[in-house]
Short mmCIF file of C-alpha atoms in Angstrom, two decimals:
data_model
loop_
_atom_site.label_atom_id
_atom_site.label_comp_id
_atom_site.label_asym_id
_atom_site.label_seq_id
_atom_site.Cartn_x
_atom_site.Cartn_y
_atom_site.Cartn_z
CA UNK A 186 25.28 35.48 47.95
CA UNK A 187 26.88 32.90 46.21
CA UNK A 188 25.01 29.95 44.50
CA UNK A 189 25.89 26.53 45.74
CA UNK A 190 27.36 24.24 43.10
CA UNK A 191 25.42 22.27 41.36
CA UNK A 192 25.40 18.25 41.19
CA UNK A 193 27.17 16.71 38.32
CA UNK A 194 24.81 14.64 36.19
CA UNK A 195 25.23 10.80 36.67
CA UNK A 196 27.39 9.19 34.14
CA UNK A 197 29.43 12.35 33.30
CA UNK A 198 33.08 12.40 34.10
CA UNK A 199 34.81 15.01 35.96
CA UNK A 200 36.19 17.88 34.50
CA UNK A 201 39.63 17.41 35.36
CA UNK A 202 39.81 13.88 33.66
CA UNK A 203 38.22 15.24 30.88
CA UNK A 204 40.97 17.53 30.22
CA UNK A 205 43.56 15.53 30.82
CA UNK A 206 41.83 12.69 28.01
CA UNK A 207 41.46 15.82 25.61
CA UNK A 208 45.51 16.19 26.37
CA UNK A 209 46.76 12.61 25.63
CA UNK A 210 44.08 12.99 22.17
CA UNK A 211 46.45 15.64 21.15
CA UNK A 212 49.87 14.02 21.75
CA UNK A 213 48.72 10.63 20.26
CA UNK A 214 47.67 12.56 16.71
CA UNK A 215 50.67 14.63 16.48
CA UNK A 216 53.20 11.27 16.90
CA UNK A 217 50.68 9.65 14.44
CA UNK A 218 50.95 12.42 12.04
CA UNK A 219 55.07 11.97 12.43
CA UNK A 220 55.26 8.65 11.38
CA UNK A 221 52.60 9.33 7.83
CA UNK A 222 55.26 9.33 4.69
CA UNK A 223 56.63 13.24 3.89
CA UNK A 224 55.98 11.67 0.13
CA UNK A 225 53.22 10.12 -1.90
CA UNK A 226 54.48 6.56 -3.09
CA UNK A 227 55.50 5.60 -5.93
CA UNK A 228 53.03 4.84 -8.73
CA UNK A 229 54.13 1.14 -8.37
CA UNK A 230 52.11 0.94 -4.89
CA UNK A 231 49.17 3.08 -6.26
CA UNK A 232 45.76 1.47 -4.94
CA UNK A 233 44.28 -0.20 -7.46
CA UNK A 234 40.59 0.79 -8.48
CA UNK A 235 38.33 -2.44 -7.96
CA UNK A 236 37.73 -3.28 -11.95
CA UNK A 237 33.78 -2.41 -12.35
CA UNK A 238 31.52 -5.10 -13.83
CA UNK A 239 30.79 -3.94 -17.40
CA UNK A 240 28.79 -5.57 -20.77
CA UNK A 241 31.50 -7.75 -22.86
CA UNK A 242 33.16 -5.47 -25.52
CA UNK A 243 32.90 -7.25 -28.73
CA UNK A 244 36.01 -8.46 -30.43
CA UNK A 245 37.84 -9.49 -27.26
CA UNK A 246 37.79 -12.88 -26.40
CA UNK A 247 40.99 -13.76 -24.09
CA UNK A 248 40.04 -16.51 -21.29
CA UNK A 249 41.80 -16.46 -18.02
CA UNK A 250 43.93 -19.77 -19.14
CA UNK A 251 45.62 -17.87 -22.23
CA UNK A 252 46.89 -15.17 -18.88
CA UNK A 253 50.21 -16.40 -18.42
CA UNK A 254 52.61 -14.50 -15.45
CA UNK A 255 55.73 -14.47 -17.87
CA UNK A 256 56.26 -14.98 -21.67
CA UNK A 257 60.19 -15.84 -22.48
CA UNK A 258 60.71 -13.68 -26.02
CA UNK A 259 62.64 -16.37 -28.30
CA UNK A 260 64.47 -14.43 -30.84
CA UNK A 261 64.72 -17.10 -33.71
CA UNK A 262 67.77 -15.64 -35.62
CA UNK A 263 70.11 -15.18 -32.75
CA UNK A 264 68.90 -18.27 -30.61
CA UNK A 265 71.36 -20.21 -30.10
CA UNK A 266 71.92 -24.01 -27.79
CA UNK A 267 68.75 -24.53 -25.59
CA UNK A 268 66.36 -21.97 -24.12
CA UNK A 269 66.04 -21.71 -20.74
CA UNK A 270 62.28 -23.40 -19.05
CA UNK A 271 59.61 -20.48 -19.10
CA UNK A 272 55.87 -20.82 -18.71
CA UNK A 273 55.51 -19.45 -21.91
CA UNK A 274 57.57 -18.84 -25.00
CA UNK A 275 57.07 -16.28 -27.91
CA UNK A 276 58.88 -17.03 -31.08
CA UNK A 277 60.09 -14.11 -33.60
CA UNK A 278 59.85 -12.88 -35.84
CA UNK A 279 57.95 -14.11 -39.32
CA UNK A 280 58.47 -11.56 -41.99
CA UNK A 281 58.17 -11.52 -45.79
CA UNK A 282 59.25 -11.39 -49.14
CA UNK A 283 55.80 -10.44 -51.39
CA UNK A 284 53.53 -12.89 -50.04
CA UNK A 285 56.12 -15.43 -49.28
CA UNK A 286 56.97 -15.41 -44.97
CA UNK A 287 60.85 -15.79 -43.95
CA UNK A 288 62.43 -15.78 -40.91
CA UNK A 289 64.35 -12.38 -41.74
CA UNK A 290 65.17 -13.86 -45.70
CA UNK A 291 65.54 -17.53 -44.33
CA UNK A 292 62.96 -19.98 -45.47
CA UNK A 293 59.27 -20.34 -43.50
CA UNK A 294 60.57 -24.15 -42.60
CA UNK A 295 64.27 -22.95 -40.76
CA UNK A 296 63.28 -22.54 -37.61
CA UNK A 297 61.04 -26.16 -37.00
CA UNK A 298 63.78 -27.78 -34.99
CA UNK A 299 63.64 -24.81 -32.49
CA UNK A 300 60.23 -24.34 -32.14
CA UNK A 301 59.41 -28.55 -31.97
CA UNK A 302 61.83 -28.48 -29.42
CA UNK A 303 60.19 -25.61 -27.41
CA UNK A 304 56.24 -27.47 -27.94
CA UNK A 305 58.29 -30.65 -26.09
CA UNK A 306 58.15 -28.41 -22.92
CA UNK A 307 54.53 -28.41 -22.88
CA UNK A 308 54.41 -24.70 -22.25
CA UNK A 309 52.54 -22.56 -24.77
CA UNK A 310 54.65 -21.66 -27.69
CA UNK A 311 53.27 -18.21 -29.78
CA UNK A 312 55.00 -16.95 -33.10
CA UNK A 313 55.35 -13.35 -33.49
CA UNK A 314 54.88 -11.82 -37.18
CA UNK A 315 56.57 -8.21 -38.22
CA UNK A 316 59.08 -6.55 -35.86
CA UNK A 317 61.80 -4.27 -36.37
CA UNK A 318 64.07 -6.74 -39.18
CA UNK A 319 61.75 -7.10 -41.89
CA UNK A 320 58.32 -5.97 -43.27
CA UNK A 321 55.47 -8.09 -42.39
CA UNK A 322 52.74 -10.47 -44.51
CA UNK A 323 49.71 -7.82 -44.66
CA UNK A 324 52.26 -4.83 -45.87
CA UNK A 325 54.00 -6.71 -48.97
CA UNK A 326 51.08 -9.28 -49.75
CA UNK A 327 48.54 -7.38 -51.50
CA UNK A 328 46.41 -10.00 -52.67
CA UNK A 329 43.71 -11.18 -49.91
CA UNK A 330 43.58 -14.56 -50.66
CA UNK A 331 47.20 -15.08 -51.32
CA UNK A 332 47.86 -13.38 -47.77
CA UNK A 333 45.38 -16.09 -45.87
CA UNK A 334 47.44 -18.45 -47.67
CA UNK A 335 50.68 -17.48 -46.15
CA UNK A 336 49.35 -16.89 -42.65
CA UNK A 337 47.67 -20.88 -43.14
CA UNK A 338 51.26 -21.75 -43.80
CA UNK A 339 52.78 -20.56 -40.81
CA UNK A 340 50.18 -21.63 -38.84
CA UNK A 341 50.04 -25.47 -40.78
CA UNK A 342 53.89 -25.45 -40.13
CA UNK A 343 54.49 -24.37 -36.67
CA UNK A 344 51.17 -25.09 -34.77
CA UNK A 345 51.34 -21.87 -32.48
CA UNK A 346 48.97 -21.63 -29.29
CA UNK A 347 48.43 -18.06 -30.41
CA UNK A 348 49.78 -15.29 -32.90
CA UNK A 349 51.71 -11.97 -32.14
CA UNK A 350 51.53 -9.08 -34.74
CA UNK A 351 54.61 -6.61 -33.50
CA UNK A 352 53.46 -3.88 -35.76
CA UNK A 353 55.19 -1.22 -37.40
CA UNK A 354 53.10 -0.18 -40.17
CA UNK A 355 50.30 1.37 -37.89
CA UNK A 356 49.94 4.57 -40.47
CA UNK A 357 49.36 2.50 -43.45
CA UNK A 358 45.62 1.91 -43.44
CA UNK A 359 45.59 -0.84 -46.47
CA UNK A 360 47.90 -2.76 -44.73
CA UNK A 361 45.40 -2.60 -41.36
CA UNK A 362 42.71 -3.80 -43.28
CA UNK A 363 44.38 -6.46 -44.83
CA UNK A 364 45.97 -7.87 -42.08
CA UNK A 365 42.30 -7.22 -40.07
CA UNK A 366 40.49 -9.26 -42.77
CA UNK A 367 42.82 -12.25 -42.55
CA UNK A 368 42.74 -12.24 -38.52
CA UNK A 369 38.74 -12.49 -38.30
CA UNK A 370 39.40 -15.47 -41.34
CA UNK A 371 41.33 -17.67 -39.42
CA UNK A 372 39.79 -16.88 -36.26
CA UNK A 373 35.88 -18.14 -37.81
CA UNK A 374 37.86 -20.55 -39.14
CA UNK A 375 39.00 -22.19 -35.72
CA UNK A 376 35.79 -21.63 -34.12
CA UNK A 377 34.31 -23.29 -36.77
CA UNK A 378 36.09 -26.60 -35.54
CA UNK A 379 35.76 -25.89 -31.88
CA UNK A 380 38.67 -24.10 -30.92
CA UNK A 381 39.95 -20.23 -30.40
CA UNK A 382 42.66 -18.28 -32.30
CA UNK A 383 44.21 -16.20 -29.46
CA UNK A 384 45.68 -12.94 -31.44
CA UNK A 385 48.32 -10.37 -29.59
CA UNK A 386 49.57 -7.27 -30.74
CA UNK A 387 52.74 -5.89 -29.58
CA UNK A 388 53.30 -1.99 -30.03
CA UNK A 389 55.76 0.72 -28.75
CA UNK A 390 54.84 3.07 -25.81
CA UNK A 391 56.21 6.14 -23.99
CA UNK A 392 55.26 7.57 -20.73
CA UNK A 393 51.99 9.16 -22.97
CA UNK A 394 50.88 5.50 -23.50
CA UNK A 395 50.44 4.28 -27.58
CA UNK A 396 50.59 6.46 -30.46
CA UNK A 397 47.95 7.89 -32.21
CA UNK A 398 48.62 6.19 -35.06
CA UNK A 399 48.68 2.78 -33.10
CA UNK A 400 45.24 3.03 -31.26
CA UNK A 401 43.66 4.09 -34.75
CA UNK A 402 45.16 0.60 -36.31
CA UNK A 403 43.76 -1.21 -32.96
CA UNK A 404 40.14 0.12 -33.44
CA UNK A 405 39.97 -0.02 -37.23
CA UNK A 406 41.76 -4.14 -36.47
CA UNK A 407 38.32 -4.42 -34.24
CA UNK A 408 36.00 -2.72 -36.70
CA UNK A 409 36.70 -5.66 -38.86
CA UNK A 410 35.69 -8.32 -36.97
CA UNK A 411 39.19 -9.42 -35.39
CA UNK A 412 40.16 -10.12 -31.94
CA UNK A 413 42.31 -8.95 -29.91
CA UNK A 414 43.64 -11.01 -27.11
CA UNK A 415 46.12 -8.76 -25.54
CA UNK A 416 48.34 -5.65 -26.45
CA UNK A 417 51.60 -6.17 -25.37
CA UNK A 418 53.36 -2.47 -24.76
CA UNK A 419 57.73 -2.31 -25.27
CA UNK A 420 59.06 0.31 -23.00
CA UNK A 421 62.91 1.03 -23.82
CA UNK A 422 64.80 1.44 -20.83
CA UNK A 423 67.46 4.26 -20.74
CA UNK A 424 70.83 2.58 -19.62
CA UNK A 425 71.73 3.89 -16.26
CA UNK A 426 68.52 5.66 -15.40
CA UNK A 427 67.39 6.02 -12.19
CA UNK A 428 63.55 6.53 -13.38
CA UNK A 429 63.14 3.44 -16.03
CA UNK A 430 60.56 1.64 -13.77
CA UNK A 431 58.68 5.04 -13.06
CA UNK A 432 58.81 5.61 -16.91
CA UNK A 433 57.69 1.92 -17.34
CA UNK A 434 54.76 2.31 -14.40
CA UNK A 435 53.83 5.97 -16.46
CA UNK A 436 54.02 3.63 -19.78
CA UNK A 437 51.35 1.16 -18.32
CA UNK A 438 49.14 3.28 -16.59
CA UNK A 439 48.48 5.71 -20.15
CA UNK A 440 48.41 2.66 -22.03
CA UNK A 441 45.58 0.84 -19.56
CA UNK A 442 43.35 4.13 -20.06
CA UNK A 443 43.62 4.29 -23.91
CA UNK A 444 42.79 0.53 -23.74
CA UNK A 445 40.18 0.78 -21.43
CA UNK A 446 38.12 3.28 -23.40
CA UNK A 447 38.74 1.27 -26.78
CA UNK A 448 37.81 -1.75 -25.19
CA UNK A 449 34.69 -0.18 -22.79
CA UNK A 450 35.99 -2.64 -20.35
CA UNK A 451 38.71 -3.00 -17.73
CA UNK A 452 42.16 -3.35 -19.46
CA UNK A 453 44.41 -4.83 -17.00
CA UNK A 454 44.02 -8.16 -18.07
CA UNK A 455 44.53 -7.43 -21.63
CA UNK A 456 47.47 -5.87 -21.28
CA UNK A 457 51.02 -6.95 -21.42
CA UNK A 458 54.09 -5.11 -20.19
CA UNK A 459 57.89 -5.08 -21.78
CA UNK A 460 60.74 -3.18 -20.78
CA UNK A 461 63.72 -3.62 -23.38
CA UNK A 462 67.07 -3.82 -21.57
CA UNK A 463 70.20 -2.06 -22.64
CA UNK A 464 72.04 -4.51 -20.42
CA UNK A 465 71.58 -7.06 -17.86
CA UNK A 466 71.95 -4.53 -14.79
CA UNK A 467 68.89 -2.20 -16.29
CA UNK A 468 67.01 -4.77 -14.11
CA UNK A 469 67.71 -5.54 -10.67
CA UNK A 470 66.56 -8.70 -8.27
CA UNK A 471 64.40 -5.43 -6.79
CA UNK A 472 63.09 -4.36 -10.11
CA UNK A 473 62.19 -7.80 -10.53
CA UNK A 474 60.18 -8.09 -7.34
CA UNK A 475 58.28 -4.78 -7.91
CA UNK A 476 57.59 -5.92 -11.45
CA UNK A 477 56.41 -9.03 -10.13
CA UNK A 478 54.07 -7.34 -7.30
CA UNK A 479 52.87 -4.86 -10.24
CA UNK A 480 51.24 -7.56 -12.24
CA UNK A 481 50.08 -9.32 -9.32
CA UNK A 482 48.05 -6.34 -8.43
CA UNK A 483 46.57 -5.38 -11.39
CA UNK A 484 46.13 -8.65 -12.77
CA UNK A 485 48.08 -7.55 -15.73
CA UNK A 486 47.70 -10.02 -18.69
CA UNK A 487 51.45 -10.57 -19.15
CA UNK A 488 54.59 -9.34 -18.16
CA UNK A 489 58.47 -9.96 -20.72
CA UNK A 490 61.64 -8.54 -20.96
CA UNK A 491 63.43 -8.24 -24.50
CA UNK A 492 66.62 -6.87 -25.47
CA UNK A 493 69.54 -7.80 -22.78
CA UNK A 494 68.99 -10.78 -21.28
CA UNK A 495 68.32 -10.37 -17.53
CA UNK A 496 70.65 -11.98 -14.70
CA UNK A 497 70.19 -15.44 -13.78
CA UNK A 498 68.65 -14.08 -10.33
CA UNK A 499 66.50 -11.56 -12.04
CA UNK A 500 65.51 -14.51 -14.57
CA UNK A 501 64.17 -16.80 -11.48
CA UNK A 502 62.25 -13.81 -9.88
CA UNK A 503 60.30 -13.34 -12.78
CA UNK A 504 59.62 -16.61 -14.12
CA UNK A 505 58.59 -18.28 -10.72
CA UNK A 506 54.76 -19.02 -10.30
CA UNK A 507 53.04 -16.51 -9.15
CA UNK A 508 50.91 -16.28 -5.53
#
């Protein structure tokens, strides 16, 4: 004898509008999975992880006001007429004869007019010592005091908001520790009157981040005593290529982990970015944008271009103030 059915519990639905609920589940996950991307995105539009609150690292000392969204590369030999309105400038390059500096074997006072006119914008104006035209103070200046001398020169002469050491000598450790020992000199010396010497350094990178060679000069520069501001990465672009801002995002994101371990802190802010254009169309009003939303979301300490200059649209893009 059959049992008689037995009486749904209250508040459950019936079984036919179950499996029809069960049915439109299915359909809605399969269009959802249609529309995900087939590809990861690029490393451009990687999430950021949130930076985590860490003990200051000695020897860095940058404050959010010496973060500036784009620094305009003044190349004092070739400059010529005016230079177009930036919210920074970066002047170079100082070099040197024994321990006397030259502007690539012109005297230390040529370049005043330019770099008076560039203060009258009331942007910050650096000066950049070494780079790839001439040797720089700390490698032909043996004597210690004699060095301090020159760099008080420069300083006396052209009043920069900070100093930029593009350095090429990274292997020679005598010429580290001389330039390391006149850094933490003139920085106690500004302290000493109430003030801060901001201090750069500007160094070459691949898609494997800095040399060896380079970090060893960076932590043997801190070992000393010195500062260091920022470390400002050049990334040569390849004319043509289709991958230069992938090589460039590679570039950034080695260099930000070498940095972060030397500095036990979150390097993003202390880190400046530089492709080097072969030519003006190496850098689109697109590249411009993404380079632009890059630094926005990592709160990366400073973006430039060098080499080619960049369109007039490009230009705008990356010079505008930031959101």
């Amino acid at each position: 004898m059959d049992s008689a059915p037995r009486p749904r519990p209250v508040g459950t639905p019936p079984r036919a509008l179950v499996m029809a609920a069960a049915t439109a589940l299915v359909g809605a996950t399969a269009a959802a999975l249609v529309l995900l991307p087939a590809e990861p995105l690029p490393e451009w539009a990687a999430p950021v992880t949130p930076p985590v609150a860490a003990a200051p690292a000695v020897a860095v000392a940058p404050k959010p006001e010496q973060t500036v969204p784009y620094v305009t590369f003044v190349d004092a030999i070739r400059a010529e007429g005016g230079v177009s309105r930036a919210p920074a400038y970066l002047v170079g390059h100082v070099n040197a004869t024994g321990c006397l500096p030259t502007w690539s074997g012109l005297p230390a006072s040529a370049k005043r007019p330019l770099v008076s006119t560039l203060h009258k914008t009331g942007r910050p104006v650096g000066l950049s010592f070494g780079g790839p035209r001439g040797a720089e103070l700390a490698a032909t200046c043996a004597g210690p005091a004699r060095l301090l001398r020159a760099y008080r020169s420069v300083m006396k002469a052209y009043r920069p908001g900070l100093i930029d050491f593009e350095v090429t000598d990274s292997a020679d450790p005598a010429t580290t520790g001389r330039r390391a020992a006149a850094i933490q000199r003139l920085q106690e010396e500004a302290r000493r009157v109430g003030s801060e010497l901001m201090v750069t350094m500007t160094l070459p990178a691949t898609r494997a981040g800095l040399s060896l060679a380079d970090r060893a000069m960076l932590k043997a520069t801190r070992a000393a005593g010195a500062e260091i501001g920022r470390v400002n990465v050049l990334v040569p672009f390849s004319p043509g290529a289709r991958d230069n801002l992938r090589a460039l995002a590679d570039a950034a994101h080695a260099a930000n982990r070498q940095l972060t371990r030397l500095l036990d802190r979150p390097a993003w802010p202390h880190l400046g970015l530089t492709p080097i254009l072969a030519s003006p169309d190496d850098l689109t009003v697109a590249d411009a944008k993404t380079l632009v939303a890059f630094q926005t979301k990592n709160s990366l300490g400073e973006l430039s271009v060098r080499g080619a200059p960049p369109a007039e649209a490009v230009a705008q893009i990356l010079t505008a103030p930031r959101q």
